[in-house]
Structure formats: C-alpha cells, structure tokens
Short mmCIF file of C-alpha atoms in Angstrom, two decimals:
data_model
loop_
_atom_site.label_atom_id
_atom_site.label_comp_id
_atom_site.label_asym_id
_atom_site.label_seq_id
_atom_site.Cartn_x
_atom_site.Cartn_y
_atom_site.Cartn_z
CA MET A 1 0.01 -0.12 -0.04
CA LYS A 2 1.06 3.81 -0.13
CA GLY A 3 1.95 5.97 2.79
CA ALA A 4 2.44 9.58 3.27
CA PHE A 5 5.69 9.45 6.28
CA LEU A 6 6.73 12.36 7.56
CA TYR A 7 10.55 12.81 7.82
CA GLY A 8 10.44 16.26 8.70
CA PRO A 9 9.82 19.77 8.07
CA LYS A 10 8.15 19.68 4.50
CA ASP A 11 9.66 16.21 4.13
CA ILE A 12 7.04 14.30 3.00
CA ARG A 13 6.98 10.75 1.52
CA ILE A 14 5.11 8.42 -0.31
CA GLU A 15 6.27 4.77 0.42
CA GLU A 16 5.33 1.63 -0.30
CA VAL A 17 4.49 -0.41 2.62
CA GLU A 18 2.61 -3.78 3.52
CA LYS A 19 -0.63 -3.70 4.55
CA PRO A 20 -1.07 -3.55 8.50
CA SER A 21 -2.01 -6.81 9.92
CA ILE A 22 -4.95 -7.07 12.51
CA ARG A 23 -5.29 -8.41 15.71
CA SER A 24 -8.09 -9.04 18.08
CA GLY A 25 -10.22 -6.10 18.20
CA GLU A 26 -9.38 -4.22 15.40
CA VAL A 27 -9.95 -3.66 11.29
CA LEU A 28 -8.76 -2.51 8.82
CA VAL A 29 -10.11 0.46 7.14
CA LYS A 30 -9.50 1.79 3.35
CA VAL A 31 -8.85 5.04 3.32
CA LYS A 32 -12.03 6.99 1.28
CA ALA A 33 -11.32 10.13 2.54
CA ALA A 34 -8.86 12.26 5.20
CA GLY A 35 -8.95 16.22 6.33
CA ILE A 36 -6.47 18.21 6.75
CA CYS A 37 -5.88 19.84 10.43
CA GLY A 38 -3.96 22.88 11.65
CA THR A 39 -2.50 20.66 13.31
CA ASP A 40 -0.59 18.67 10.87
CA ILE A 41 -0.06 21.74 8.99
CA HIS A 42 2.43 22.83 12.57
CA TYR A 43 3.48 19.18 11.49
CA TYR A 44 4.34 19.28 8.04
CA LEU A 45 6.12 23.09 8.50
CA GLU A 46 7.82 22.87 11.97
CA GLY A 47 8.45 18.89 12.38
CA LYS A 48 6.81 18.81 14.80
CA THR A 49 3.55 19.78 17.30
CA ALA A 50 3.91 22.22 20.95
CA VAL A 51 5.52 19.58 22.81
CA PHE A 52 4.94 16.60 20.70
CA VAL A 53 8.40 15.80 18.72
CA PRO A 54 8.26 12.80 16.24
CA LYS A 55 10.73 10.03 17.41
CA HIS A 56 11.01 8.15 13.89
CA PRO A 57 8.63 8.82 10.29
CA PHE A 58 5.27 7.61 10.60
CA ILE A 59 1.71 8.98 8.99
CA LEU A 60 0.01 11.68 9.28
CA GLY A 61 -4.12 12.35 9.53
CA HIS A 62 -6.32 11.65 12.41
CA GLU A 63 -9.73 13.04 10.67
CA PHE A 64 -10.37 10.01 8.34
CA SER A 65 -12.92 7.87 6.96
CA GLY A 66 -13.62 5.11 4.65
CA VAL A 67 -14.76 1.35 4.45
CA ILE A 68 -13.52 -1.83 6.28
CA GLU A 69 -11.63 -4.14 4.31
CA GLU A 70 -10.71 -6.71 7.38
CA SER A 71 -12.34 -7.18 10.67
CA ASN A 72 -11.49 -8.52 13.79
CA VAL A 73 -14.51 -8.14 15.61
CA GLU A 74 -18.64 -9.27 15.36
CA SER A 75 -19.59 -5.76 15.31
CA PHE A 76 -18.04 -4.63 12.11
CA MET A 77 -18.58 -6.36 9.32
CA PRO A 78 -16.01 -6.10 5.87
CA GLY A 79 -17.96 -3.43 3.46
CA ASP A 80 -19.18 -1.06 6.60
CA ARG A 81 -18.87 2.20 6.07
CA VAL A 82 -17.02 3.64 8.92
CA VAL A 83 -15.19 7.81 10.76
CA ILE A 84 -12.41 7.18 13.12
CA GLU A 85 -12.71 9.13 16.53
CA PRO A 86 -8.78 8.63 16.70
CA GLN A 87 -8.45 9.06 20.61
CA ILE A 88 -7.89 5.28 22.18
CA PRO A 89 -8.62 6.02 25.79
CA CYS A 90 -7.86 2.74 28.64
CA PHE A 91 -11.09 3.03 29.39
CA LYS A 92 -9.95 2.20 32.95
CA CYS A 93 -8.50 4.88 34.45
CA TYR A 94 -10.55 8.27 36.45
CA TYR A 95 -10.94 10.11 33.88
CA CYS A 96 -12.44 7.58 31.58
CA ARG A 97 -14.79 6.14 34.50
CA ARG A 98 -16.16 9.34 34.21
CA GLY A 99 -16.51 9.23 30.40
CA LYS A 100 -14.47 12.72 30.23
CA TYR A 101 -12.37 9.55 28.09
CA ASN A 102 -10.33 12.83 26.55
CA LEU A 103 -8.24 13.21 29.79
CA CYS A 104 -7.53 9.68 30.32
CA THR A 105 -4.37 9.28 31.64
CA ASN A 106 -3.07 6.76 29.38
CA LEU A 107 -4.82 8.26 26.12
CA LYS A 108 -3.24 7.79 22.93
CA PHE A 109 -4.44 9.55 19.81
CA ILE A 110 -4.03 7.96 15.86
CA GLY A 111 -1.88 10.38 12.92
CA THR A 112 0.21 12.32 15.85
CA ALA A 113 3.44 11.46 17.36
CA ALA A 114 1.58 12.24 20.64
CA THR A 115 2.31 8.97 21.59
CA PHE A 116 5.58 6.32 21.16
CA PRO A 117 5.68 4.54 18.87
CA HIS A 118 3.78 6.55 17.11
CA ILE A 119 0.31 4.93 15.80
CA ASN A 120 -0.15 5.51 11.62
CA GLY A 121 -2.74 7.83 10.48
CA GLY A 122 -5.14 8.23 7.74
CA PHE A 123 -2.78 9.61 4.93
CA ALA A 124 -2.54 5.97 3.36
CA GLU A 125 -4.35 3.70 1.18
CA TYR A 126 -4.64 1.88 4.65
CA CYS A 127 -5.49 1.94 8.02
CA LYS A 128 -5.30 -0.46 11.31
CA VAL A 129 -7.52 0.76 13.84
CA PRO A 130 -9.48 -0.14 17.07
CA ALA A 131 -12.95 -0.94 16.71
CA GLU A 132 -14.01 0.92 19.43
CA THR A 133 -13.02 3.81 18.08
CA LEU A 134 -15.52 3.12 14.92
CA HIS A 135 -18.84 5.29 13.68
CA ARG A 136 -21.21 3.86 11.05
CA ILE A 137 -21.91 6.40 9.01
CA PRO A 138 -24.92 7.26 7.99
CA GLU A 139 -26.62 6.62 4.75
CA GLY A 140 -26.71 9.48 2.61
CA VAL A 141 -23.44 11.09 3.96
CA MET A 142 -20.40 11.18 1.73
CA PHE A 143 -16.98 10.06 2.96
CA GLU A 144 -16.03 13.80 2.71
CA GLU A 145 -18.33 15.16 4.71
CA ALA A 146 -17.97 11.86 7.48
CA ALA A 147 -14.55 13.45 7.64
CA LEU A 148 -15.87 16.37 8.93
CA ALA A 149 -16.69 14.99 12.31
CA GLU A 150 -13.17 15.34 13.75
CA PRO A 151 -13.10 18.34 13.66
CA LEU A 152 -16.46 19.56 14.37
CA SER A 153 -16.57 17.47 16.90
CA VAL A 154 -14.16 19.60 18.66
CA ALA A 155 -16.79 22.67 18.20
CA ILE A 156 -19.30 21.13 19.75
CA HIS A 157 -17.31 20.03 22.35
CA ALA A 158 -16.39 24.22 23.27
CA CYS A 159 -20.40 24.73 22.76
CA ARG A 160 -20.91 22.29 25.79
CA ARG A 161 -18.22 23.39 27.86
CA VAL A 162 -20.88 27.06 28.58
CA SER A 163 -24.25 27.62 29.09
CA ILE A 164 -26.16 29.63 25.93
CA SER A 165 -29.60 30.52 26.22
CA PRO A 166 -31.19 31.58 23.20
CA GLY A 167 -30.39 35.38 22.08
CA ALA A 168 -27.09 35.43 23.58
CA ARG A 169 -23.79 37.58 22.36
CA ALA A 170 -20.51 35.45 21.00
CA LEU A 171 -17.10 36.63 20.05
CA ILE A 172 -14.94 33.87 18.44
CA LEU A 173 -11.86 34.99 18.03
CA GLY A 174 -9.85 32.88 15.00
CA ALA A 175 -11.86 32.58 11.95
CA GLY A 176 -10.11 29.19 10.75
CA PRO A 177 -11.85 26.05 10.22
CA ILE A 178 -12.35 25.47 14.68
CA GLY A 179 -13.18 29.18 14.79
CA LEU A 180 -15.54 28.64 11.50
CA PHE A 181 -17.09 25.94 13.02
CA THR A 182 -18.01 26.94 16.26
CA LEU A 183 -19.48 30.14 15.05
CA ILE A 184 -21.71 27.31 13.42
CA VAL A 185 -22.90 25.13 16.36
CA SER A 186 -23.21 28.56 18.09
CA ARG A 187 -25.92 29.32 16.13
CA LEU A 188 -27.65 26.36 16.10
CA ASN A 189 -27.13 26.48 20.05
CA GLY A 190 -29.24 29.84 19.64
CA VAL A 191 -26.29 32.86 19.59
CA VAL A 192 -27.52 35.74 17.11
CA GLU A 193 -25.17 36.52 15.09
CA PRO A 194 -21.56 35.59 16.63
CA LEU A 195 -18.60 38.12 16.07
CA ILE A 196 -16.12 36.73 14.78
CA VAL A 197 -12.44 38.41 14.35
CA ASP A 198 -9.39 37.71 12.13
CA ASN A 199 -7.35 39.26 9.18
CA VAL A 200 -7.25 37.98 6.79
CA GLU A 201 -10.28 38.57 4.12
CA ARG A 202 -10.85 34.92 2.39
CA ARG A 203 -11.76 33.71 5.84
CA LEU A 204 -13.59 37.17 7.16
CA ASN A 205 -15.79 36.11 3.81
CA TRP A 206 -16.52 32.59 4.76
CA ALA A 207 -17.59 33.41 8.38
CA LYS A 208 -19.93 36.40 6.54
CA GLU A 209 -21.64 33.49 4.65
CA PHE A 210 -22.11 31.12 7.92
CA GLY A 211 -24.18 33.72 9.46
CA GLY A 212 -21.59 35.50 11.32
CA TYR A 213 -20.36 39.48 11.76
CA PRO A 214 -16.55 39.85 10.74
CA ILE A 215 -14.21 42.19 12.20
CA ASN A 216 -10.47 42.59 10.57
CA PHE A 217 -8.40 43.51 13.66
CA SER A 218 -5.72 44.38 10.95
CA GLU A 219 -8.14 47.52 10.49
CA GLN A 220 -11.04 47.77 13.05
CA ASP A 221 -10.81 48.09 17.28
CA VAL A 222 -12.11 44.55 18.26
CA PHE A 223 -13.13 46.09 21.73
CA ARG A 224 -15.07 48.93 20.25
CA GLU A 225 -16.79 46.87 17.97
CA VAL A 226 -18.31 44.62 20.40
CA GLU A 227 -19.44 47.57 22.72
CA LYS A 228 -21.07 48.50 19.52
CA ALA A 229 -22.59 44.94 18.38
CA THR A 230 -23.99 44.68 22.45
CA GLY A 231 -24.65 48.20 23.51
CA GLY A 232 -21.47 48.64 25.87
CA ASP A 233 -22.11 45.05 27.70
CA GLY A 234 -19.66 42.99 25.95
CA VAL A 235 -20.44 39.65 25.20
CA ASP A 236 -22.00 36.21 26.66
CA VAL A 237 -19.51 33.89 25.92
CA VAL A 238 -15.83 34.30 24.20
CA PHE A 239 -14.10 30.82 22.27
CA GLU A 240 -10.44 31.57 21.51
CA ALA A 241 -9.79 29.76 18.50
CA SER A 242 -6.63 31.01 17.15
CA GLY A 243 -4.07 29.67 19.87
CA SER A 244 -2.70 33.60 20.41
CA PRO A 245 -1.68 34.81 23.53
CA ALA A 246 -3.01 38.34 22.67
CA ALA A 247 -6.19 37.07 21.33
CA VAL A 248 -6.58 36.00 25.68
CA ALA A 249 -6.20 39.71 26.81
CA THR A 250 -8.78 40.19 24.14
CA ALA A 251 -10.99 37.88 25.76
CA LEU A 252 -11.04 39.21 28.83
CA LYS A 253 -11.51 42.65 27.83
CA CYS A 254 -14.48 41.60 25.39
CA VAL A 255 -16.32 39.38 28.33
CA ARG A 256 -19.69 40.61 29.95
CA LYS A 257 -19.34 40.66 33.82
CA GLY A 258 -20.22 37.40 34.51
CA GLY A 259 -19.60 36.31 31.20
CA CYS A 260 -17.48 33.09 30.26
CA ILE A 261 -14.57 32.42 28.26
CA VAL A 262 -13.76 29.30 26.46
CA LEU A 263 -10.43 28.39 25.37
CA ILE A 264 -10.23 26.31 22.80
CA GLY A 265 -6.46 27.00 20.95
CA ASN A 266 -3.67 25.47 21.82
CA LEU A 267 -2.07 28.23 23.15
CA PRO A 268 1.83 28.10 23.48
CA ASN A 269 3.05 26.49 26.55
CA GLU A 270 4.82 29.95 28.02
CA GLU A 271 3.05 32.36 30.88
CA ILE A 272 1.02 33.88 29.32
CA PRO A 273 0.70 38.15 29.98
CA SER A 274 -3.05 39.00 30.70
CA ARG A 275 -4.90 41.51 33.38
CA LEU A 276 -6.00 37.82 35.29
CA LEU A 277 -7.79 40.25 37.55
CA ASN A 278 -10.90 40.99 35.47
CA ILE A 279 -11.29 37.17 35.98
CA VAL A 280 -12.19 38.20 39.87
CA ILE A 281 -13.59 41.60 39.27
CA LYS A 282 -15.96 40.17 36.11
CA GLU A 283 -16.28 36.87 38.04
CA LEU A 284 -15.57 34.99 34.80
CA ASP A 285 -15.79 31.64 34.10
CA VAL A 286 -12.44 30.63 32.06
CA LYS A 287 -12.70 27.07 30.73
CA GLY A 288 -10.69 25.13 28.19
CA ILE A 289 -11.17 22.51 25.76
CA MET A 290 -9.08 19.28 25.01
CA ARG A 291 -10.50 17.90 21.77
CA TYR A 292 -13.89 16.58 22.85
CA ALA A 293 -15.66 13.10 24.32
CA ASN A 294 -19.09 11.90 23.32
CA THR A 295 -19.52 14.21 20.40
CA PHE A 296 -18.93 11.89 17.59
CA ASP A 297 -22.91 11.15 16.63
CA ALA A 298 -23.86 14.52 17.50
CA ALA A 299 -21.26 15.52 14.75
CA LEU A 300 -22.39 12.98 12.26
CA ARG A 301 -26.44 13.64 12.99
CA LEU A 302 -25.66 17.77 12.34
CA ILE A 303 -23.62 16.48 8.99
CA TYR A 304 -27.08 14.10 7.83
CA LYS A 305 -29.77 16.52 8.98
CA LYS A 306 -27.71 19.39 6.65
CA LEU A 307 -27.66 21.62 9.50
CA PHE A 308 -23.36 21.29 9.34
CA PRO A 309 -23.11 22.87 5.52
CA ALA A 310 -20.02 20.58 4.90
CA ASN A 311 -19.75 20.46 0.84
CA GLU A 312 -19.20 24.53 1.38
CA ILE A 313 -17.01 23.55 4.25
CA ILE A 314 -14.38 20.80 1.59
CA THR A 315 -13.37 23.54 -1.23
CA HIS A 316 -10.48 21.19 -2.20
CA THR A 317 -9.52 18.25 -2.88
CA PHE A 318 -6.35 15.95 -3.65
CA SER A 319 -4.97 12.36 -4.43
CA LEU A 320 -2.47 11.04 -2.04
CA ASP A 321 0.49 11.50 -4.64
CA GLU A 322 -0.41 15.29 -4.35
CA ILE A 323 -0.30 15.85 -0.41
CA HIS A 324 2.60 18.26 -1.04
CA GLU A 325 0.44 20.58 -3.25
CA ALA A 326 -2.17 19.89 -0.56
CA PHE A 327 -0.21 21.04 2.21
CA GLU A 328 0.88 24.02 0.69
CA VAL A 329 -2.32 25.41 -0.31
CA ALA A 330 -3.49 24.76 3.41
CA VAL A 331 -0.78 26.52 4.17
CA LYS A 332 -1.18 29.43 2.09
CA GLY A 333 -5.32 29.59 3.20
CA LEU A 334 -6.28 28.93 0.22
CA ALA A 335 -8.65 25.91 1.14
CA LEU A 336 -11.51 26.39 4.29
CA LYS A 337 -10.87 22.33 4.46
CA ALA A 338 -8.55 20.05 2.38
CA ILE A 339 -8.85 16.65 1.95
CA ILE A 340 -6.88 13.59 0.50
CA LYS A 341 -8.59 11.00 -1.04
CA PRO A 342 -5.99 8.32 -1.12
#
C-alpha cells in the first residue's frame, strides 16, 4: 500500500509498505477521505507540534473515514462505512470511568506523535484501528463529509462547555476551520450573529457566509466593535480559537461581567501576559477544552441533517500523490478544508 510518511519539516514521502495486519479487536480500513488539520500543518512546517516531537517517521492524518476491508470483531463487518474517532482511551482510569475519556491518563492518538511508538494515521491507502474508535456513517453522508466529524466535534465540545441561552451574544477569536465550525454550532445553539475576528479577508468572507459578523483586527478596533454590537455590555461568551496569547487579553476585555471564556486554541507553552484580575472583578468562568468526548454521534447527526454545511466547508480535494500540493494550499490559507482521497 501507499502511505505518506513524515520525516521532518516539509519532508513527506510517499512510500510503498506492507498493508497493516490486524489483531484481535482491530479492523483494517480502506481510507476514502482524510482531512488536513491545523495540527497536521504544524507537523508539516515544523516537523513537530507543541511538545510532541516525532521520534520516527510516521503517517499523519486523524480526520478520516473509509470502508472496512478486514475485521476481527463481530460488531463491524467488511464493507461497513465508518469514520474514525482517533482517540484511543484505556477505559479504566479515573477520567475514563467518568466519561471524560479525552482526559485519559493513558490516552493514545492516531496520526500524531503524541504516542510512542507513533500510531499511523489516515494519509494512506489503509489504516488499522481498534474497533472502539469506529462510528457508522449514516446513509446518504459522503466519506468526505464524514471526515469532518472529527474537527466538528471540537466545536460541539466547546459549545457544550458553556451554557448558551437563546439570543446570547458570542465573540469568536480566529476564523480558521475550528473558529468557523464553532460559529456554525454556536448559532445552532441560539447565539445571534456571532462576532468573529481574524485578519484574513478570505476567512472573514467565509464567516459572513455562515452567518457571522466579521471583524478585521488589522483594520478595526475589536473592543469598540464589540461595544457597538452589544450596547456596551460585552459578549456573553468568548471562544478563543486562534491559539494567540494576545487573543486571551482581548477575550478578558470583551466578555461581559459574569460571562465565560472558552479556550480552544493550542496556546504556546509559556506564560501569557494578561490582566487576570479581570477574571475576579468580572466574576468570569474560564474553561479549557481538550479535543472532545462523546460528540461524534452529534457531529454525524448535524452532517446527516444538513445543519452543518459540509459541502461548502470542503473547498479542495487531492489524491495521496498530491499531498505536498495539498499541504501548500492549506498552509497558504487557500482552503477552508482540504481533503486527501487516497
């Protein structure tokens, strides 16, 4: 089979390797669609992401779907259409026993360097996965659409972390895919015309198409725009989806008293200069999210019911042999979501 192995910054090599052999409890998936994520872009540009530095070449890709080719379990059969939830929890630790398996002490993750040895992901013709990672794709949902269940799950989890009342106002910092997905999900939860901040016009245009109120921080004063939109009160909730320390300071300034800040973006592993006193005097809730838990079924329902515009989200598709071109398009911000079809 063909697989796209990461060797270092901008060094992804298509190699011919043996198809994985499966053990008890595993299935072999013939990959049909795999999305390029912001995490994948970090690996592509820097050869690593955050604290995860690869110790050996491996196959990226954790947003993927396909057809079961071989199965060693009774619950899934060859020919079943599935999407993979790439987290592999132990189901035994304190967090797993309480349903928070995204915080699992022994968590493994497909298609990243978070686990050693690294577990190969979906930028390949085939991938073996534990059966517990599988979700059936609803009838009528395409493989490309189903692959979006993983990033959509992040937005769903973020919105579940805060109580959103109908008519609430929200500010989203960062209009990348996760920020835009959060915009869409927040509107489904009752937020009225979410304000969304970025400095890339293409992203802001997408945000407007999806029902957001775009703010270009290079040209506009974010705090004043928020004041104007909310009558000076500030927003009920801020979703920080950019991973920028400066955005945290903006969040603290723009949220109303008694409001909530949800930190989605991967912030740098360093001290963040912010007026933390605002958390006290405004009596704020500040919540982090670590990926997602118990969200895939909800994500697939939104896609199936056409409440999530998957077809509009997927702007580019590439073959596995075109993976370098795909990454360059993603790096330049030309794609909202680029999909690899091995």
